[in-house]
Every structure is written in C-alpha cells, then in structure tokens.
mmCIF file of C-alpha atoms in Angstrom:
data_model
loop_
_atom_site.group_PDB
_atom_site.id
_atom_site.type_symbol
_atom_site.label_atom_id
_atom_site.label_comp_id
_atom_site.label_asym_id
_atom_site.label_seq_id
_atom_site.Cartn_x
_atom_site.Cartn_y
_atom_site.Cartn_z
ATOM 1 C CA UNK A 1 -42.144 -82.823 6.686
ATOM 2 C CA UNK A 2 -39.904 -85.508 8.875
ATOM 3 C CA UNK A 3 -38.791 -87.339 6.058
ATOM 4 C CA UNK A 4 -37.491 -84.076 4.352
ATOM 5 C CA UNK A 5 -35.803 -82.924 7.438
ATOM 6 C CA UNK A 6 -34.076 -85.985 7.674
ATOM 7 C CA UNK A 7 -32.912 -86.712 4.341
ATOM 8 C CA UNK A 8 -31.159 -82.826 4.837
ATOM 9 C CA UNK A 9 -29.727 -84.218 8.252
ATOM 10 C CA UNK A 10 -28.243 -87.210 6.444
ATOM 11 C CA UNK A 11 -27.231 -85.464 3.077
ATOM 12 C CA UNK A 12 -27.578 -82.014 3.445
ATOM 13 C CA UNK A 13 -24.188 -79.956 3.923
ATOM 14 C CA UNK A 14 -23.864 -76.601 5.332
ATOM 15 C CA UNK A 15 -21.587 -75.319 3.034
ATOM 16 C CA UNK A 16 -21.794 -71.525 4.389
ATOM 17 C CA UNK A 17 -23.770 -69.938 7.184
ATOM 18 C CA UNK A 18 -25.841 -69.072 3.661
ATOM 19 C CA UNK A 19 -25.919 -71.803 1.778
ATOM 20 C CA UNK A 20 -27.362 -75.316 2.151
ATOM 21 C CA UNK A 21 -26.000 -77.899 -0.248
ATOM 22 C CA UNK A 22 -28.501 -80.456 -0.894
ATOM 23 C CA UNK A 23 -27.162 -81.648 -4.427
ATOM 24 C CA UNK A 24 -27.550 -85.556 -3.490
ATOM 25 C CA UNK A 25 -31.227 -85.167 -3.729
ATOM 26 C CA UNK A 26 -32.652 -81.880 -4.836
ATOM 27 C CA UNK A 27 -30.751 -80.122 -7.704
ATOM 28 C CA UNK A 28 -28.475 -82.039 -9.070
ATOM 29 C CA UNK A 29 -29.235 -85.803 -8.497
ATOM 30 C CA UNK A 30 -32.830 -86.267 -7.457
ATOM 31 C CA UNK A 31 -34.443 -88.392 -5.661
ATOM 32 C CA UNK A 32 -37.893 -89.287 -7.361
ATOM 33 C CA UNK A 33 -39.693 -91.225 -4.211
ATOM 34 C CA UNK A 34 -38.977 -88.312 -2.539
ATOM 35 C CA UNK A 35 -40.590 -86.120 -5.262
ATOM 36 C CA UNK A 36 -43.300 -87.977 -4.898
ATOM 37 C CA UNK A 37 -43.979 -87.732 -1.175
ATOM 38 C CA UNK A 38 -43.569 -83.827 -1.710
ATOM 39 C CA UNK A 39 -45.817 -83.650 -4.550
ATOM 40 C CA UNK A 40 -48.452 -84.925 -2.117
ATOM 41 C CA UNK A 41 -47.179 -82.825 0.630
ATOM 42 C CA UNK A 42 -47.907 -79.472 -1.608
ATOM 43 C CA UNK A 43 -50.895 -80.989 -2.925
ATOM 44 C CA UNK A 44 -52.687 -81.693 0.332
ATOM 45 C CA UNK A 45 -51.570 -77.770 1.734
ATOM 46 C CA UNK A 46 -53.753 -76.487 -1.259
ATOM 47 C CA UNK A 47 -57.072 -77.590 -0.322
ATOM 48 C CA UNK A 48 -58.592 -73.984 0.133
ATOM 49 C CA UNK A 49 -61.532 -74.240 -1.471
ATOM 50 C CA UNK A 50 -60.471 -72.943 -4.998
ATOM 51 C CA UNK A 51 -59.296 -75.505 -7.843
ATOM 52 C CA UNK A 52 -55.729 -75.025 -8.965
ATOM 53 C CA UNK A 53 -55.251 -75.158 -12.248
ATOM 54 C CA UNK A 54 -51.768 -74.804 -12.700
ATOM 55 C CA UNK A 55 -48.611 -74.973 -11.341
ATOM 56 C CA UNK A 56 -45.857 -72.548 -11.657
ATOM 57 C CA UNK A 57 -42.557 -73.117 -11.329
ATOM 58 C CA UNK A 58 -38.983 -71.600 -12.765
ATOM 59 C CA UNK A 59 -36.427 -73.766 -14.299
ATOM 60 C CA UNK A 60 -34.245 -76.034 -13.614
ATOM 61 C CA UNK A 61 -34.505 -76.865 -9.834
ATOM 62 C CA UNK A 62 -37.946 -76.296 -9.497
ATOM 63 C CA UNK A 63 -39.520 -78.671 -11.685
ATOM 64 C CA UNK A 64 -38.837 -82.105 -10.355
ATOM 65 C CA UNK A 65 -41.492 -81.244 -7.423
ATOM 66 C CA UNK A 66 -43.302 -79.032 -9.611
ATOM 67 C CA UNK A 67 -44.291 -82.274 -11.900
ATOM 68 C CA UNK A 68 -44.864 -84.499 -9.017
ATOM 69 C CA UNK A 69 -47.372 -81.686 -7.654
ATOM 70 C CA UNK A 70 -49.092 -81.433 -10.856
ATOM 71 C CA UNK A 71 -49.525 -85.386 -11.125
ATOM 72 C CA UNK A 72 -50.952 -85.094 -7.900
ATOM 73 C CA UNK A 73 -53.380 -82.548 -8.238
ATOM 74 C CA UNK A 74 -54.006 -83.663 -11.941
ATOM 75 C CA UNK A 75 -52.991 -79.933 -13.541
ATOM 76 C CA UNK A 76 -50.436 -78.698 -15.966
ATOM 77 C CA UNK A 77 -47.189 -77.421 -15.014
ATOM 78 C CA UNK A 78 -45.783 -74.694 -16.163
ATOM 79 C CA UNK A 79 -42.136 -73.787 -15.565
ATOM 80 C CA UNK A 80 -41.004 -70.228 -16.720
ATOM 81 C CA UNK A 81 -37.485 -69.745 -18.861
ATOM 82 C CA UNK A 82 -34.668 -68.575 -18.197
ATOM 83 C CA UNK A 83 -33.131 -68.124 -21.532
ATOM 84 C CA UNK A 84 -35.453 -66.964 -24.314
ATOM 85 C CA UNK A 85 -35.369 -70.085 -27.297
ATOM 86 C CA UNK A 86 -35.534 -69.960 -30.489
ATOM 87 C CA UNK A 87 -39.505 -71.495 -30.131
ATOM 88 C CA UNK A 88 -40.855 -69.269 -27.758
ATOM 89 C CA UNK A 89 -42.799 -67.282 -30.681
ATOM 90 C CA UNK A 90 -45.572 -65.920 -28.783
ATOM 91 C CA UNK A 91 -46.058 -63.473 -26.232
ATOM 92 C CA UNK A 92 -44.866 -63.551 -23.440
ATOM 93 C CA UNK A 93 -45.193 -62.307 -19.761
ATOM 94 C CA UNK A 94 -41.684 -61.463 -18.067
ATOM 95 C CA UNK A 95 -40.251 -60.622 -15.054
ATOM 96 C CA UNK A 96 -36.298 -59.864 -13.804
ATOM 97 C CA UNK A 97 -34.311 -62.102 -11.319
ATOM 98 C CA UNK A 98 -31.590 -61.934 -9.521
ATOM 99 C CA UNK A 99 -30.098 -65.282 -8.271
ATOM 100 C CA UNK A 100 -27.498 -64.743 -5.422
ATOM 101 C CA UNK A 101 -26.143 -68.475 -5.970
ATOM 102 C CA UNK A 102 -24.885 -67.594 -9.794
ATOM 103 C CA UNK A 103 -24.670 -64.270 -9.229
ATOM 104 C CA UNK A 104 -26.599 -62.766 -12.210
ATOM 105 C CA UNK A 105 -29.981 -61.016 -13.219
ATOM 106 C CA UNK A 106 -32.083 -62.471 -15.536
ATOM 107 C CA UNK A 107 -35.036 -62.328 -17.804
ATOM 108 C CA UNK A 108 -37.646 -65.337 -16.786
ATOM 109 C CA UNK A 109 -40.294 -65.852 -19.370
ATOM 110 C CA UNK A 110 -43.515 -67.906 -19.309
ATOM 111 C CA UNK A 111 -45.826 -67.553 -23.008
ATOM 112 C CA UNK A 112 -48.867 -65.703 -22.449
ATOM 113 C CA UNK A 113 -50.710 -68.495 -24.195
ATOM 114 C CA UNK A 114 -50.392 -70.562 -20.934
ATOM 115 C CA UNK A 115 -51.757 -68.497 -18.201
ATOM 116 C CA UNK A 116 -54.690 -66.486 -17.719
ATOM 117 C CA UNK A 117 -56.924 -64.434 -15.839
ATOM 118 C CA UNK A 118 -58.908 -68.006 -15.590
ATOM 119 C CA UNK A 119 -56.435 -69.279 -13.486
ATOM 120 C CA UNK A 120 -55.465 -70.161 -9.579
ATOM 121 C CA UNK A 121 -51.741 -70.919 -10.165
ATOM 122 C CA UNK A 122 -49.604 -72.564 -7.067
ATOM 123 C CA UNK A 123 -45.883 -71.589 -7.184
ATOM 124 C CA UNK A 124 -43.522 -74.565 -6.530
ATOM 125 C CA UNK A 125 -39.847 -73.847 -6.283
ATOM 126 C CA UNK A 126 -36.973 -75.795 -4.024
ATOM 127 C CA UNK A 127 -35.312 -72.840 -1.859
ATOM 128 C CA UNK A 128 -36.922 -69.672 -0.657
ATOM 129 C CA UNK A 129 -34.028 -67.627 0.775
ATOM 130 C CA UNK A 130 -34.507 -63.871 -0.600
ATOM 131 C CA UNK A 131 -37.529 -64.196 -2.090
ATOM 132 C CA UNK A 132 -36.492 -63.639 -5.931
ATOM 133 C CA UNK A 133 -37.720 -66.111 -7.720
ATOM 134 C CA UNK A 134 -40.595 -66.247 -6.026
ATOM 135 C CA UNK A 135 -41.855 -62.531 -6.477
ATOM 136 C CA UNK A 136 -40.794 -62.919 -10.392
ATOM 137 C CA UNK A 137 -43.443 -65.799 -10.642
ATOM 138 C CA UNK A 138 -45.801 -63.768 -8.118
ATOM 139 C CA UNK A 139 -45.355 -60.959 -10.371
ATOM 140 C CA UNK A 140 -45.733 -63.346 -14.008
ATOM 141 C CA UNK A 141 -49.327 -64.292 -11.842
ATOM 142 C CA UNK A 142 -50.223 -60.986 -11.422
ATOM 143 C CA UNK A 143 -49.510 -60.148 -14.948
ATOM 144 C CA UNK A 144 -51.897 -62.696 -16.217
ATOM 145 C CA UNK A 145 -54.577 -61.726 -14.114
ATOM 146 C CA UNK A 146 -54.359 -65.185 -12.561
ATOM 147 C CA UNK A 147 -55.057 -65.899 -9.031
ATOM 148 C CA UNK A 148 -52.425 -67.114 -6.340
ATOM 149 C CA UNK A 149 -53.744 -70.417 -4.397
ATOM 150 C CA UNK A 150 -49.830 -70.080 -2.840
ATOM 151 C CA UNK A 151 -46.160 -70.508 -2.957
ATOM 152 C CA UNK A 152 -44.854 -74.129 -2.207
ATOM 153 C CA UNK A 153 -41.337 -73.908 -0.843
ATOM 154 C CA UNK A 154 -39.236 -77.225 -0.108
ATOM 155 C CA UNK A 155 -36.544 -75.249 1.941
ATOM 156 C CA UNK A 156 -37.041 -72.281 2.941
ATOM 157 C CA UNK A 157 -34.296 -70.533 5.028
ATOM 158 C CA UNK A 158 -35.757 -68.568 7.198
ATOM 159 C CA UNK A 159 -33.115 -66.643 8.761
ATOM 160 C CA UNK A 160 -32.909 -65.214 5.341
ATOM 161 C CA UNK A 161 -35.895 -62.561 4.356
ATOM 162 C CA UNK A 162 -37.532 -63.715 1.364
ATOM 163 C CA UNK A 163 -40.272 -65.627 3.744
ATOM 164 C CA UNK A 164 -41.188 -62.682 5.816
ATOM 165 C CA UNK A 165 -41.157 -60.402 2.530
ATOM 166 C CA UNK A 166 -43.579 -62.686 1.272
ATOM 167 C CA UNK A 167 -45.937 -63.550 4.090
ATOM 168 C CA UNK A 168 -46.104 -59.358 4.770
ATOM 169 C CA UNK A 169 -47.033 -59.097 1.532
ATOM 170 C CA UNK A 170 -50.516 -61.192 2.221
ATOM 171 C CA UNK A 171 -48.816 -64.433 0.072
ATOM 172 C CA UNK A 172 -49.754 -67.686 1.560
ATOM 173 C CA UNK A 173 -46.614 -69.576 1.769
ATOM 174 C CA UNK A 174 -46.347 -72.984 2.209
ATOM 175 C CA UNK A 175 -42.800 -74.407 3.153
ATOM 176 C CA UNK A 176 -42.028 -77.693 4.088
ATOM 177 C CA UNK A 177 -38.888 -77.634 6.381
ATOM 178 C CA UNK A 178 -37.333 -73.898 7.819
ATOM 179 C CA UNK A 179 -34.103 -73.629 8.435
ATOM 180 C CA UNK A 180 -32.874 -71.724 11.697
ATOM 181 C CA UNK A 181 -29.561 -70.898 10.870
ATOM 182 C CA UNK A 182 -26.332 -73.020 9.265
ATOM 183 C CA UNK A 183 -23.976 -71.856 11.691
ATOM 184 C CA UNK A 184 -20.730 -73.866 12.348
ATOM 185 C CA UNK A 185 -21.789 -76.004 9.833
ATOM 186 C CA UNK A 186 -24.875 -77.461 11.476
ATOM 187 C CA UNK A 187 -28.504 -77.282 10.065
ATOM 188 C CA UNK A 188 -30.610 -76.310 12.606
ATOM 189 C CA UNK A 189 -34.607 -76.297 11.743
ATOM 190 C CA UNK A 190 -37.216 -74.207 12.732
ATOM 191 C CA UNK A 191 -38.747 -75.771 15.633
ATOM 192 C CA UNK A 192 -42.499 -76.526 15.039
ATOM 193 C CA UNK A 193 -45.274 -75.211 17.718
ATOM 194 C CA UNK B 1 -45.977 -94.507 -29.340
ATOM 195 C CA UNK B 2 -49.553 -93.875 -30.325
ATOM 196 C CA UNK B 3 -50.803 -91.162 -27.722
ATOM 197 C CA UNK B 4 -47.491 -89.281 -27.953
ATOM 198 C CA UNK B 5 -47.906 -88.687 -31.557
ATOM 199 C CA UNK B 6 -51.333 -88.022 -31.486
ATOM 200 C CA UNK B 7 -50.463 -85.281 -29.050
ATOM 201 C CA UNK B 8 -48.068 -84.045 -31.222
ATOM 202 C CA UNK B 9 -50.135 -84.430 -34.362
ATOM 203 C CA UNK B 10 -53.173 -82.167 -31.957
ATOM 204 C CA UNK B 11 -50.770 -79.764 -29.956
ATOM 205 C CA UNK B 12 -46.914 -79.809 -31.943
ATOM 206 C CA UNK B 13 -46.543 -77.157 -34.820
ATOM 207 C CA UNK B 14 -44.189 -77.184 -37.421
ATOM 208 C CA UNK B 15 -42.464 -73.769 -36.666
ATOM 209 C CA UNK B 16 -40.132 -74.487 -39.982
ATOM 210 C CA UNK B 17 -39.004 -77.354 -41.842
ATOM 211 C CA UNK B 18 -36.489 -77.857 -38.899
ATOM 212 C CA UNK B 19 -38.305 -76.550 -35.951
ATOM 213 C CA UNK B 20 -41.433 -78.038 -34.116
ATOM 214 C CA UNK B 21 -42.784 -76.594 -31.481
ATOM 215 C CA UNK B 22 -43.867 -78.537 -28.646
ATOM 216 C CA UNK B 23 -44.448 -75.857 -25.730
ATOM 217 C CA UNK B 24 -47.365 -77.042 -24.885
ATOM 218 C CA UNK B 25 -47.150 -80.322 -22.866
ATOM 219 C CA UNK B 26 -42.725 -80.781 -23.186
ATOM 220 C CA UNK B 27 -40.673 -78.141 -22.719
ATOM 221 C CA UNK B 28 -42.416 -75.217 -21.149
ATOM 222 C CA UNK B 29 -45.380 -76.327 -20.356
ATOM 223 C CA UNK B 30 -45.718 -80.330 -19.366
ATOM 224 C CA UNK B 31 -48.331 -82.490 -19.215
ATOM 225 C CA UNK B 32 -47.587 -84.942 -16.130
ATOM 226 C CA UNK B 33 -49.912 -87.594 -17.348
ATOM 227 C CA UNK B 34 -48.227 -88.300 -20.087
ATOM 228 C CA UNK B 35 -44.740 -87.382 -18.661
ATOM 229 C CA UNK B 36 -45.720 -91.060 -16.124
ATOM 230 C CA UNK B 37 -46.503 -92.588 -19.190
ATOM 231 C CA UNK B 38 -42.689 -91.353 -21.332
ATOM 232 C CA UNK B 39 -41.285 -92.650 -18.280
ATOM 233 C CA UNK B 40 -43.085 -96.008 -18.388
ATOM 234 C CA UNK B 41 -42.142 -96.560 -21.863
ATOM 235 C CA UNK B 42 -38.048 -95.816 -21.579
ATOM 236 C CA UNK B 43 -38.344 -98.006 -18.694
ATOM 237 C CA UNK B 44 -39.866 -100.928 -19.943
ATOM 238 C CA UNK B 45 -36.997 -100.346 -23.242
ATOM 239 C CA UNK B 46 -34.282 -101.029 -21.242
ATOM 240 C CA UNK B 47 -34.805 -104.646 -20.045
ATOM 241 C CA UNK B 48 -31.470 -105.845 -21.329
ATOM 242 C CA UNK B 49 -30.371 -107.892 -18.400
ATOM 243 C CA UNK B 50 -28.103 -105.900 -16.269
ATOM 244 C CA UNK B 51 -30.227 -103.223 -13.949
ATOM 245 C CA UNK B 52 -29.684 -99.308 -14.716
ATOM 246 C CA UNK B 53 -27.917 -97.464 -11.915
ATOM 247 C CA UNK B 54 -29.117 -94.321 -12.839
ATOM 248 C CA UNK B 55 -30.939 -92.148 -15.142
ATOM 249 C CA UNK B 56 -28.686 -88.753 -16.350
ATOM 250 C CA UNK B 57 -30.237 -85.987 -18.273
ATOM 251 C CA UNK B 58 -29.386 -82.813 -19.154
ATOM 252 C CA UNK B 59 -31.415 -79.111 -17.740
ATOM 253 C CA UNK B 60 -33.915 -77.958 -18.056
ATOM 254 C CA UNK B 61 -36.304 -80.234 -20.666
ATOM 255 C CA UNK B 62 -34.818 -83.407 -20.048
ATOM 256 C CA UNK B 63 -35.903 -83.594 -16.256
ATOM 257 C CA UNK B 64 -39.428 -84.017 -16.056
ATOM 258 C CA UNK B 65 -39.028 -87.652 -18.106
ATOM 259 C CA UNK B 66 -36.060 -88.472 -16.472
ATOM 260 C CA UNK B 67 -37.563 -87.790 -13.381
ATOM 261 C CA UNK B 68 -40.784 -90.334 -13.992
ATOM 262 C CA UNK B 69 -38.075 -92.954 -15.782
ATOM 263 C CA UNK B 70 -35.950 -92.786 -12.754
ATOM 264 C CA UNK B 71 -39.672 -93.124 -10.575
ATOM 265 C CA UNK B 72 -40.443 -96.268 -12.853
ATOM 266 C CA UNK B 73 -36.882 -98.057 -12.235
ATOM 267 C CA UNK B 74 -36.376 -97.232 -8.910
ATOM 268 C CA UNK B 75 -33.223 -95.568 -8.910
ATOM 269 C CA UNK B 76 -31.681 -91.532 -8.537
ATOM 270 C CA UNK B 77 -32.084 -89.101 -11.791
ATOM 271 C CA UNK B 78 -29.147 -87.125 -12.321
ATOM 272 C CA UNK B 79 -29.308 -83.681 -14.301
ATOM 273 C CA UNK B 80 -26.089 -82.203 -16.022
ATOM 274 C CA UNK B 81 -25.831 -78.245 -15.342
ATOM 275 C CA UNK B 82 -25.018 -75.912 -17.838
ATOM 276 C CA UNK B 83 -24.013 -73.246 -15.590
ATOM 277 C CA UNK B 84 -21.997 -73.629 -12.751
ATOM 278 C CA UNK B 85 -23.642 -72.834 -9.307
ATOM 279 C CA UNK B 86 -21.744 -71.825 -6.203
ATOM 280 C CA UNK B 87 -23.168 -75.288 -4.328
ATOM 281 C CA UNK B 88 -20.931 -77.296 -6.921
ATOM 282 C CA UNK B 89 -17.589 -77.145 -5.192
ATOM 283 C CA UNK B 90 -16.897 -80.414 -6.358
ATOM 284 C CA UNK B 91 -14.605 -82.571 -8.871
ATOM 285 C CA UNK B 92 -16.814 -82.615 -12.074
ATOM 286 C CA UNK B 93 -16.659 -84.270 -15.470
ATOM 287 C CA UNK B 94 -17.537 -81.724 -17.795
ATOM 288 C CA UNK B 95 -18.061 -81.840 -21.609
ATOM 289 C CA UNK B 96 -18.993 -79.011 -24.347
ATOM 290 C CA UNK B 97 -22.223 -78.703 -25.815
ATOM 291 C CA UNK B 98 -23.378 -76.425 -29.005
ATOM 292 C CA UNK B 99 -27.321 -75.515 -28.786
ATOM 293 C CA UNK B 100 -28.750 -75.003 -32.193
ATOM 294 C CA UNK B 101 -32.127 -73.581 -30.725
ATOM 295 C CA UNK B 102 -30.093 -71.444 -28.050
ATOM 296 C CA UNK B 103 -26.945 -70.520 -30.352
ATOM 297 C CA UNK B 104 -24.424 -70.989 -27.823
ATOM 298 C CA UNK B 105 -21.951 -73.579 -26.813
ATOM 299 C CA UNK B 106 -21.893 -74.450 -23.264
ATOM 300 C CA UNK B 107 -20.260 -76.456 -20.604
ATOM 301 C CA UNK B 108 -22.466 -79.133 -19.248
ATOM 302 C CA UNK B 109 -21.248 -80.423 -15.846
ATOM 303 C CA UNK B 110 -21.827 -83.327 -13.683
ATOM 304 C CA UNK B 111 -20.227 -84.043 -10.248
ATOM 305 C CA UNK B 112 -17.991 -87.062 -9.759
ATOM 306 C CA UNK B 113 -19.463 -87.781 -6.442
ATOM 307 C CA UNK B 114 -22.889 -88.718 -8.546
ATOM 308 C CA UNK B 115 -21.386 -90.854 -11.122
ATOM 309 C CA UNK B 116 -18.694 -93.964 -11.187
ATOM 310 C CA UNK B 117 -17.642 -97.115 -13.055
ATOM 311 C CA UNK B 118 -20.101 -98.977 -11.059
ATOM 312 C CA UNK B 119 -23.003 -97.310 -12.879
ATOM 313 C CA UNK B 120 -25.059 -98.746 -15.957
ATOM 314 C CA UNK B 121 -26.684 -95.228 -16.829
ATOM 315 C CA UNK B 122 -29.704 -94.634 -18.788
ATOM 316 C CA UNK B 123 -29.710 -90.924 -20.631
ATOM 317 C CA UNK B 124 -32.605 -89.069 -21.059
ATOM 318 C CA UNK B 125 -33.599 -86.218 -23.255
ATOM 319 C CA UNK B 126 -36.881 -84.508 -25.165
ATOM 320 C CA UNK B 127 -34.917 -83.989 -28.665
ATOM 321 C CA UNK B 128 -32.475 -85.334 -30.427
ATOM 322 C CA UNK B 129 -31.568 -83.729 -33.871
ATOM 323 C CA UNK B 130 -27.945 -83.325 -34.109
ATOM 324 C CA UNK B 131 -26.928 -85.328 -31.356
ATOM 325 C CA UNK B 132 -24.958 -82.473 -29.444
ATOM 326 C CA UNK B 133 -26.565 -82.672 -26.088
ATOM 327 C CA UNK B 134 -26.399 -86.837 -26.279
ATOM 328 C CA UNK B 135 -23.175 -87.202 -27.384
ATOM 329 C CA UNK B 136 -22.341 -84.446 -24.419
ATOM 330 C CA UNK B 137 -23.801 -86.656 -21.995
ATOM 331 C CA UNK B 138 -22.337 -89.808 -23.460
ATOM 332 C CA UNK B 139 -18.943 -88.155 -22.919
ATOM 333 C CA UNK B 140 -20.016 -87.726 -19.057
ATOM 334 C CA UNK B 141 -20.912 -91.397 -18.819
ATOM 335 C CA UNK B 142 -17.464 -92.381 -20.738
ATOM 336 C CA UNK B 143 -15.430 -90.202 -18.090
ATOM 337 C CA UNK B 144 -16.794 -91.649 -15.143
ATOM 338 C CA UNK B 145 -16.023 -95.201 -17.261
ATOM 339 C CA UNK B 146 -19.727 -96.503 -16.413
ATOM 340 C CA UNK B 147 -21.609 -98.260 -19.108
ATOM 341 C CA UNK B 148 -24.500 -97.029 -21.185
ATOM 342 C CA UNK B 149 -27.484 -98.926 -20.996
ATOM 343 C CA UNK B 150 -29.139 -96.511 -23.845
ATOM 344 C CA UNK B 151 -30.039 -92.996 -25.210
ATOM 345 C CA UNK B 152 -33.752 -92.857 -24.741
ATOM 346 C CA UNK B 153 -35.291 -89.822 -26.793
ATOM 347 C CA UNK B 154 -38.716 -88.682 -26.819
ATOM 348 C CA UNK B 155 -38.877 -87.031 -30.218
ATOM 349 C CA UNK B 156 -36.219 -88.286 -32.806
ATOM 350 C CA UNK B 157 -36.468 -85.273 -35.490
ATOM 351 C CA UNK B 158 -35.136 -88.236 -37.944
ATOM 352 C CA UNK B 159 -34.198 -86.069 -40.798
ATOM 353 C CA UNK B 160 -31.195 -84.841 -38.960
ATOM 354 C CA UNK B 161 -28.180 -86.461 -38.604
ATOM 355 C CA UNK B 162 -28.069 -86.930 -34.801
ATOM 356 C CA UNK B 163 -29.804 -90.464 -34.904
ATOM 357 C CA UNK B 164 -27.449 -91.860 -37.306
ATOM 358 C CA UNK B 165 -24.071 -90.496 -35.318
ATOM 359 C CA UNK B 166 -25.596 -92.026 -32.457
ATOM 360 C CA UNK B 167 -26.787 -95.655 -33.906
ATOM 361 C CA UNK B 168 -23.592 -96.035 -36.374
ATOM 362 C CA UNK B 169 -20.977 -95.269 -33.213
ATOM 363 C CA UNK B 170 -22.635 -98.188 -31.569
ATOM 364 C CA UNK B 171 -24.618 -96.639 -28.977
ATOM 365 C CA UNK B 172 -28.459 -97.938 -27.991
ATOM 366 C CA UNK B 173 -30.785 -95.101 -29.084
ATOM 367 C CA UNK B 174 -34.215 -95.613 -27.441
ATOM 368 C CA UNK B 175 -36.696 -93.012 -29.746
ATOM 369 C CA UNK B 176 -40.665 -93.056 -28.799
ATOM 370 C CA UNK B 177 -41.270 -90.822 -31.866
ATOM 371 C CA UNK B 178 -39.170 -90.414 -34.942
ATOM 372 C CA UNK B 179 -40.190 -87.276 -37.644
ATOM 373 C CA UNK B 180 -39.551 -88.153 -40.820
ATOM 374 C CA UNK B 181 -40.441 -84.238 -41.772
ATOM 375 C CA UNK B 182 -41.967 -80.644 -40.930
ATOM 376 C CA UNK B 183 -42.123 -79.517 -44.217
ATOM 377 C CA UNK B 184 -44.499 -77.347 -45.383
ATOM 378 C CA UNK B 185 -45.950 -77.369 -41.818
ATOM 379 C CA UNK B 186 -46.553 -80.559 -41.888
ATOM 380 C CA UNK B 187 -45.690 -82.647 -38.929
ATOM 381 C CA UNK B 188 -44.484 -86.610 -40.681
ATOM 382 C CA UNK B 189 -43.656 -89.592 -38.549
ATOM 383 C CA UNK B 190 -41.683 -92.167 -39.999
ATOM 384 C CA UNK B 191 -43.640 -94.877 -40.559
ATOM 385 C CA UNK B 192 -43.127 -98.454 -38.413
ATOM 386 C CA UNK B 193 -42.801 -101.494 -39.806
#
C-alpha cells in the first residue's frame, strides 16, 4: 500500500532496531482518511468466496481500521477487552497476551454472545511483530467455532517472527506494508516481487 | 437522536438503576453504520464559527466516534492513553482519571507534540455520568491552553451529576441521548422539548 509506506517514510520514526513509532497517525493521533483507504485495502484482500461477518480486533490500536473495515464490508466489529468491566455479564471466551511494548500479560476477553460457530471473522490489528495478539484472537476464533477469512495487519515487521509463525501455521495473512529491518534508524520495507 | 435511542430502547439493558449495558453496537461490539451517523451528528453540533482543530478522546470506547467525527470534519482524532507504552518517549500532559465501571484511578496521557494553543478541540466520548473521564480530558485541552469547542457525548446517563459539573463550569456539552432513568430495568430518556 504506497500511500501507507509513505506516510511511515514521512512520519514514521525508528525509535529502536524493534520498534517503529508511528504515533502521528496510527495509535495515538489518527489519521481518519487514511483509515479509510485501509478499510478498503482489507476489505478488497477478503474477497475469497466466503462472506465475513465480522471483524475482530483487540483494543485500543486496533479499532480505528477495524471500524473503517467493517463500514466497508458492511459487518459488525468486534474488538476484544483488555480489562474485564463491570458490564461484561455474560460469558465470555478468553485468551492470554503478552505485549512486549508494555511489558505485561493479559487476559483479552470478547462475550460469547458475539461470536459463533456461524461466523467467518477477519482479524484486523495495526502491528504484527511476535504474533501475540494475533494468535489470542486466532485462538478467541477457534473457541467459538468461527471460521478465519484472515488476519489484516497494517505493519507487520517482518524481521520479527510473528508473520512466519502465522503463515506456517496455514493463517492467511494479509499485511499491508513489511518492514525489512529499522537499523540505524532507517525503515527499510520489504521489497515487493 | 431518534435511531440512537431506538437502538438503545431494542439492544441497551438496564443492568441496574445505574448501569446500562450497551455491548452490543458501543463499546465492545460496534455497529459502524451508526458509528458514520454519531459522527455526522457531533459534527454538524459544532458549527459555532471558528473550525475544530482536532477531535481528542479517550481509549478504548471513545475512538470509534471520534474516529467518524474527525472523518466528518476533516481533521486528526487524537486518543488519550491510559497506560503508558514504550513508543511514548515524549513530553506529555497528563491528568488523573477515577473509572467507576473499572474501579481504578488512572493516568490518562496525551503527547505535547499532538496538542497546542493553536487548537480548537472537540472531545469525544460514549458516556458521561460523573464527568471523570471529560473533565480528565478537559484538563488535557486546558494544559496545552487550546480552546474547547465542546464535550460531545453519546449517552448522557442524566441522573448523574456529570452533566451538570460540566454545563454549570461553563463548558459546551454536546449529548445525542440523555437517560433520565434505568430504574426498575427500565431504560427513560428525558424527554425534549
């Protein structure tokens, strides 16, 4: 996606040869035109056939795209808890996280009432790096019975292993801009074939 | 604003006579339709002469309507953390927040790159009830010395005392629903005149 990869060569900073910061646009301040254009971006990777009916994502980053995705493709999103709340009454299907960037496991939580074995669920989120978050919604999928039309990634950082541990795994995974490496402070992209 | 209540008079529930519930199309799951259509309406509040900069919320429920708000007026959405990731190295304005539904005070944190005195901000949030999370983020908007264009809230639970702190300290509060009550499981609007 060009106008992804350039927004990250304009904005993006490579604080760490690990970490991208992309806070101008993507998880902190957002850009909602650029949302947009990757709401359609996931939406038009989807067409396999099979309806989605849902998208899955995990708060708080995820669910800017996750919404635009849904508008697109004219489903409910979904976007699994981190922190159980005082409303979530029902059952619910959990799985355990770790996040590397805050440096803690947790609990996420999406209410059974929500997701079934009925439906094809596509998993938004904004970074793929380890693969965490992504197997705890893979596995909150498989718990439901649901089926997986794919993960939609908006970085993913592929010198890190969470894409390969995913793709080995038989996931379709759909990400819009790889990352070579962040050496010296320079983003270098996958190049495309 | 007629199809939001109706949703909530079909899909809210009165958990308690504090309480309702709203899972299934605001705050864990969302439906996007009528997330375009919130955003539409804060928008269109908010013609008061001088043009919002930029719409701040606060994570995680606050985003998907700030998102479409920021879509409708053009300009960046801005989402206050309440933890601290590694990726904010940054000066921050920062201001405490007690969660009734979470029972936990928290920071909430916004970098000073994102916000300045040149900025007419527009918050946005799903609840307001005691007024804790808006007058966190009215704090934010006071630190950075930008102006407040208004407090737009999707569902004013009226019988608090959040809506009066707000209105009587002289700040713009922008409701699309307000609840008179949820007693006895019943979900009452106050009525317009």
């Amino acid at each position: 996606m060009e106008s992804l990869k350039e927004k990250i060569r304009q904005d993006g900073i490579a604080l760490s040869k690990d970490v991208l910061k992309v806070d101008s646009f993507l998880n902190h301040q957002l850009d909602p035109e650029l949302m947009v254009e990757i709401g359609k971006e996931f939406a038009s990777k989807v067409a396999d056939g099979k309806k989605v009916t849902k998208i899955l994502t995990i708060e708080a980053s995820g669910i800017a795209a996750a919404l635009t995705t849904g508008l697109e493709l004219g489903v409910p999103v979904l976007f699994a808890r981190k922190k159980k709340s005082l409303t979530m009454t029902d059952e619910n299907y959990v799985s355990q996280v770790y996040s590397f960037t805050k440096q803690e496991e947790s609990d996420i939580t999406v209410s059974k009432k929500f997701l079934s074995k009925d439906d094809h669920v596509l998993i938004v989120d904004d970074f793929l790096a380890r693969g965490a978050a992504a197997l705890g919604l893979i596995s909150i999928v498989e718990q439901a019975g649901a089926s997986l039309a794919g993960v939609g990634i908006i970085i993913e950082k592929a010198f890190q292993d969470g894409g390969n541990k995913l793709r080995s795994a038989g996931y379709p995974v759909f990400s819009l801009v790889q990352i070579e490496s962040l050496e010296k402070g320079q983003v270098k992209f996958v190049e495309e074939e």
